[in-house]
Amino acid sequence: MRPLYLLPAGALLAGIWLLPLSGAMPDFALHMLRHMTLVALAAPLIVMGLPQLFRRIRVAPLAAALVEFIVVWGWHLPAAHALGRLGGVGLVVEQGSFLIVGLFVWAGCLRTDQPLAGAGGLLLTSMHMTLLGALLVLAPRDLYAEICGTVPNLSGQQIGGMLMLAIGTPVYLVAGLWLTAQALNERAAT
């Protein structure tokens, strides 16, 4: 157990779930802040904080990235998003599934025995997060207002998309490039 990683992970989780953030930003932007904190910030810290536990979970990096892609895009379909955004059990299931797939992606991709596959998984995740963030920013209307029964807030959706781009894209991209460099250095040394 490595408290150096677990303490900031716990602080992030407490911050996004316990702090009264709903008045500080639009609803969709808060949704995206929670989502990206779970999958791109807290999940890798938890995996690095509990290396013995996650070493036992033999997840194929590309399979984990594919499952995360399905879960993330699935929760951004309007009906599923409304289920999660309107609170209750839907919110708990949404947040739990984001954290679980985030843990699987990072556990699979940070495996030391497959750095290139891990890099591929993280770069694939960076691409699909970038695409989803761009779609949210560039959409001509609030995609969720009607089904959520809320007042349209296109700027809130655009802020959410920008948060996805600002957090997810660099985290996955830098980690994927770091793993690629590790793999190339290992090959050069042999």
Short mmCIF file of C-alpha atoms in Angstrom, two decimals:
data_model
loop_
_atom_site.label_atom_id
_atom_site.label_comp_id
_atom_site.label_asym_id
_atom_site.label_seq_id
_atom_site.Cartn_x
_atom_site.Cartn_y
_atom_site.Cartn_z
CA MET A 1 0.00 0.00 0.00
CA ARG A 2 1.36 3.39 -1.03
CA PRO A 3 -0.24 6.32 0.85
CA LEU A 4 1.56 8.77 -1.44
CA TYR A 5 -0.97 7.82 -4.14
CA LEU A 6 -3.95 6.75 -2.03
CA LEU A 7 -4.23 9.96 -0.02
CA PRO A 8 -4.67 12.26 -3.04
CA ALA A 9 -7.05 9.71 -4.59
CA GLY A 10 -9.18 9.76 -1.44
CA ALA A 11 -9.08 13.56 -1.34
CA LEU A 12 -10.23 13.74 -4.96
CA LEU A 13 -13.10 11.31 -4.36
CA ALA A 14 -14.18 13.15 -1.22
CA GLY A 15 -13.97 16.46 -3.04
CA ILE A 16 -16.14 15.50 -5.99
CA TRP A 17 -18.74 13.64 -3.94
CA LEU A 18 -18.92 15.64 -0.69
CA LEU A 19 -18.16 19.27 -1.52
CA PRO A 20 -21.17 21.45 -2.41
CA LEU A 21 -20.12 21.97 -6.02
CA SER A 22 -23.58 22.16 -7.58
CA GLY A 23 -23.77 25.94 -7.21
CA ALA A 24 -20.24 26.50 -8.46
CA MET A 25 -20.73 25.31 -12.04
CA PRO A 26 -23.43 24.20 -14.48
CA ASP A 27 -24.89 20.72 -13.87
CA PHE A 28 -23.35 19.17 -16.97
CA ALA A 29 -19.93 20.62 -16.21
CA LEU A 30 -20.14 19.16 -12.69
CA HIS A 31 -21.12 15.81 -14.16
CA MET A 32 -18.04 15.92 -16.39
CA LEU A 33 -15.75 17.03 -13.57
CA ARG A 34 -16.88 14.01 -11.52
CA HIS A 35 -16.58 11.68 -14.49
CA MET A 36 -13.07 12.77 -15.45
CA THR A 37 -11.86 12.82 -11.83
CA LEU A 38 -13.00 9.22 -11.43
CA VAL A 39 -11.54 7.73 -14.63
CA ALA A 40 -8.47 9.87 -15.27
CA LEU A 41 -7.26 11.07 -11.87
CA ALA A 42 -8.50 8.92 -8.96
CA ALA A 43 -8.38 5.55 -10.77
CA PRO A 44 -4.66 5.66 -11.72
CA LEU A 45 -3.75 6.90 -8.24
CA ILE A 46 -5.67 4.01 -6.65
CA VAL A 47 -4.00 1.48 -8.98
CA MET A 48 -0.55 2.90 -8.19
CA GLY A 49 -1.44 3.01 -4.49
CA LEU A 50 -2.43 -0.66 -4.33
CA PRO A 51 0.07 -2.35 -6.66
CA GLN A 52 -0.11 -5.80 -5.03
CA LEU A 53 -3.89 -5.93 -5.43
CA PHE A 54 -3.99 -4.74 -9.04
CA ARG A 55 -1.03 -6.91 -10.06
CA ARG A 56 -3.28 -9.91 -9.37
CA ILE A 57 -5.95 -8.60 -11.74
CA ARG A 58 -4.73 -9.65 -15.16
CA VAL A 59 -6.68 -7.34 -17.42
CA ALA A 60 -5.79 -7.12 -21.10
CA PRO A 61 -5.10 -3.42 -21.77
CA LEU A 62 -6.94 -3.14 -25.07
CA ALA A 63 -9.93 -5.12 -23.78
CA ALA A 64 -10.13 -2.82 -20.74
CA ALA A 65 -9.94 0.26 -22.99
CA LEU A 66 -12.72 -1.15 -25.18
CA VAL A 67 -14.96 -1.81 -22.16
CA GLU A 68 -14.32 1.72 -20.87
CA PHE A 69 -15.16 3.13 -24.30
CA ILE A 70 -18.51 1.30 -24.26
CA VAL A 71 -19.32 2.35 -20.70
CA VAL A 72 -18.31 6.01 -21.16
CA TRP A 73 -20.09 6.48 -24.47
CA GLY A 74 -23.07 4.49 -23.22
CA TRP A 75 -23.52 6.81 -20.22
CA HIS A 76 -23.43 9.79 -22.57
CA LEU A 77 -26.38 8.59 -24.61
CA PRO A 78 -29.26 10.92 -23.68
CA ALA A 79 -31.49 8.41 -21.85
CA ALA A 80 -28.61 6.91 -19.85
CA HIS A 81 -27.22 10.35 -19.07
CA ALA A 82 -30.61 11.46 -17.75
CA LEU A 83 -30.75 8.38 -15.52
CA GLY A 84 -27.38 9.26 -14.00
CA ARG A 85 -27.85 13.00 -13.88
CA LEU A 86 -31.20 12.99 -12.13
CA GLY A 87 -29.69 11.37 -9.02
CA GLY A 88 -30.62 8.35 -6.91
CA VAL A 89 -29.66 4.85 -7.95
CA GLY A 90 -28.83 5.96 -11.49
CA LEU A 91 -26.17 8.36 -10.23
CA VAL A 92 -24.65 5.71 -7.96
CA VAL A 93 -24.53 3.14 -10.79
CA GLU A 94 -23.09 5.69 -13.21
CA GLN A 95 -20.38 6.89 -10.83
CA GLY A 96 -19.56 3.34 -9.73
CA SER A 97 -19.25 2.10 -13.31
CA PHE A 98 -16.98 5.03 -14.23
CA LEU A 99 -14.68 4.22 -11.32
CA ILE A 100 -14.66 0.46 -11.98
CA VAL A 101 -13.84 0.76 -15.69
CA GLY A 102 -11.25 3.42 -14.87
CA LEU A 103 -9.58 1.02 -12.45
CA PHE A 104 -9.60 -1.76 -15.06
CA VAL A 105 -8.08 0.48 -17.73
CA TRP A 106 -5.28 1.68 -15.51
CA ALA A 107 -4.67 -1.77 -13.96
CA GLY A 108 -4.42 -3.27 -17.45
CA CYS A 109 -2.41 -0.50 -19.05
CA LEU A 110 0.12 -0.08 -16.24
CA ARG A 111 1.04 -3.78 -16.29
CA THR A 112 4.81 -3.97 -16.50
CA ASP A 113 4.78 -7.03 -18.74
CA GLN A 114 2.93 -5.35 -21.64
CA PRO A 115 4.01 -1.69 -21.87
CA LEU A 116 3.25 -1.33 -25.58
CA ALA A 117 -0.22 -2.83 -25.19
CA GLY A 118 -0.74 -0.53 -22.22
CA ALA A 119 0.34 2.44 -24.30
CA GLY A 120 -2.10 1.37 -27.00
CA GLY A 121 -4.93 1.13 -24.49
CA LEU A 122 -4.22 4.59 -23.08
CA LEU A 123 -3.80 6.19 -26.50
CA LEU A 124 -7.08 4.61 -27.65
CA THR A 125 -8.74 5.99 -24.52
CA SER A 126 -7.24 9.43 -25.17
CA MET A 127 -8.66 9.40 -28.70
CA HIS A 128 -12.19 8.45 -27.74
CA MET A 129 -12.25 10.90 -24.81
CA THR A 130 -11.03 13.65 -27.15
CA LEU A 131 -13.70 12.81 -29.71
CA LEU A 132 -16.50 12.78 -27.12
CA GLY A 133 -15.27 16.05 -25.59
CA ALA A 134 -15.13 17.68 -29.03
CA LEU A 135 -18.64 16.48 -29.88
CA LEU A 136 -19.97 18.00 -26.66
CA VAL A 137 -18.20 21.31 -27.33
CA LEU A 138 -19.26 21.52 -30.97
CA ALA A 139 -22.87 20.32 -30.65
CA PRO A 140 -25.24 23.07 -31.80
CA ARG A 141 -27.69 22.51 -28.92
CA ASP A 142 -27.91 21.12 -25.39
CA LEU A 143 -28.17 17.39 -26.07
CA TYR A 144 -29.66 16.51 -22.70
CA ALA A 145 -32.01 19.32 -21.65
CA GLU A 146 -35.16 17.85 -23.17
CA ILE A 147 -34.76 14.35 -21.76
CA CYS A 148 -33.57 15.67 -18.37
CA GLY A 149 -36.41 18.19 -18.23
CA THR A 150 -33.98 21.05 -17.56
CA VAL A 151 -33.53 24.48 -19.09
CA PRO A 152 -31.19 24.24 -22.11
CA ASN A 153 -27.67 25.26 -21.17
CA LEU A 154 -25.40 24.97 -24.19
CA SER A 155 -22.54 26.82 -22.50
CA GLY A 156 -22.70 24.37 -19.56
CA GLN A 157 -22.41 21.47 -22.01
CA GLN A 158 -19.50 23.17 -23.76
CA ILE A 159 -17.70 23.71 -20.44
CA GLY A 160 -18.23 20.01 -19.69
CA GLY A 161 -16.75 19.06 -23.07
CA MET A 162 -13.78 21.34 -22.45
CA LEU A 163 -13.22 19.74 -19.03
CA MET A 164 -13.15 16.34 -20.74
CA LEU A 165 -10.60 17.64 -23.22
CA ALA A 166 -8.54 19.44 -20.60
CA ILE A 167 -8.35 16.52 -18.15
CA GLY A 168 -8.75 13.30 -20.14
CA THR A 169 -6.80 14.03 -23.28
CA PRO A 170 -3.49 15.04 -21.66
CA VAL A 171 -3.59 12.44 -18.87
CA TYR A 172 -4.11 9.46 -21.19
CA LEU A 173 -1.85 10.87 -23.91
CA VAL A 174 1.10 11.60 -21.61
CA ALA A 175 0.76 8.25 -19.84
CA GLY A 176 0.53 6.42 -23.18
CA LEU A 177 3.60 8.21 -24.52
CA TRP A 178 5.49 7.48 -21.29
CA LEU A 179 4.69 3.77 -21.61
CA THR A 180 5.80 3.84 -25.25
CA ALA A 181 9.11 5.41 -24.25
CA GLN A 182 9.54 2.77 -21.53
CA ALA A 183 8.98 -0.03 -24.03
CA LEU A 184 11.39 1.47 -26.56
CA ASN A 185 14.07 1.94 -23.90
CA GLU A 186 13.68 -1.68 -22.81
CA ARG A 187 14.05 -2.88 -26.39
CA ALA A 188 17.12 -0.72 -26.93
CA ALA A 189 18.71 -2.12 -23.77
CA THR A 190 18.27 -5.76 -24.90
#
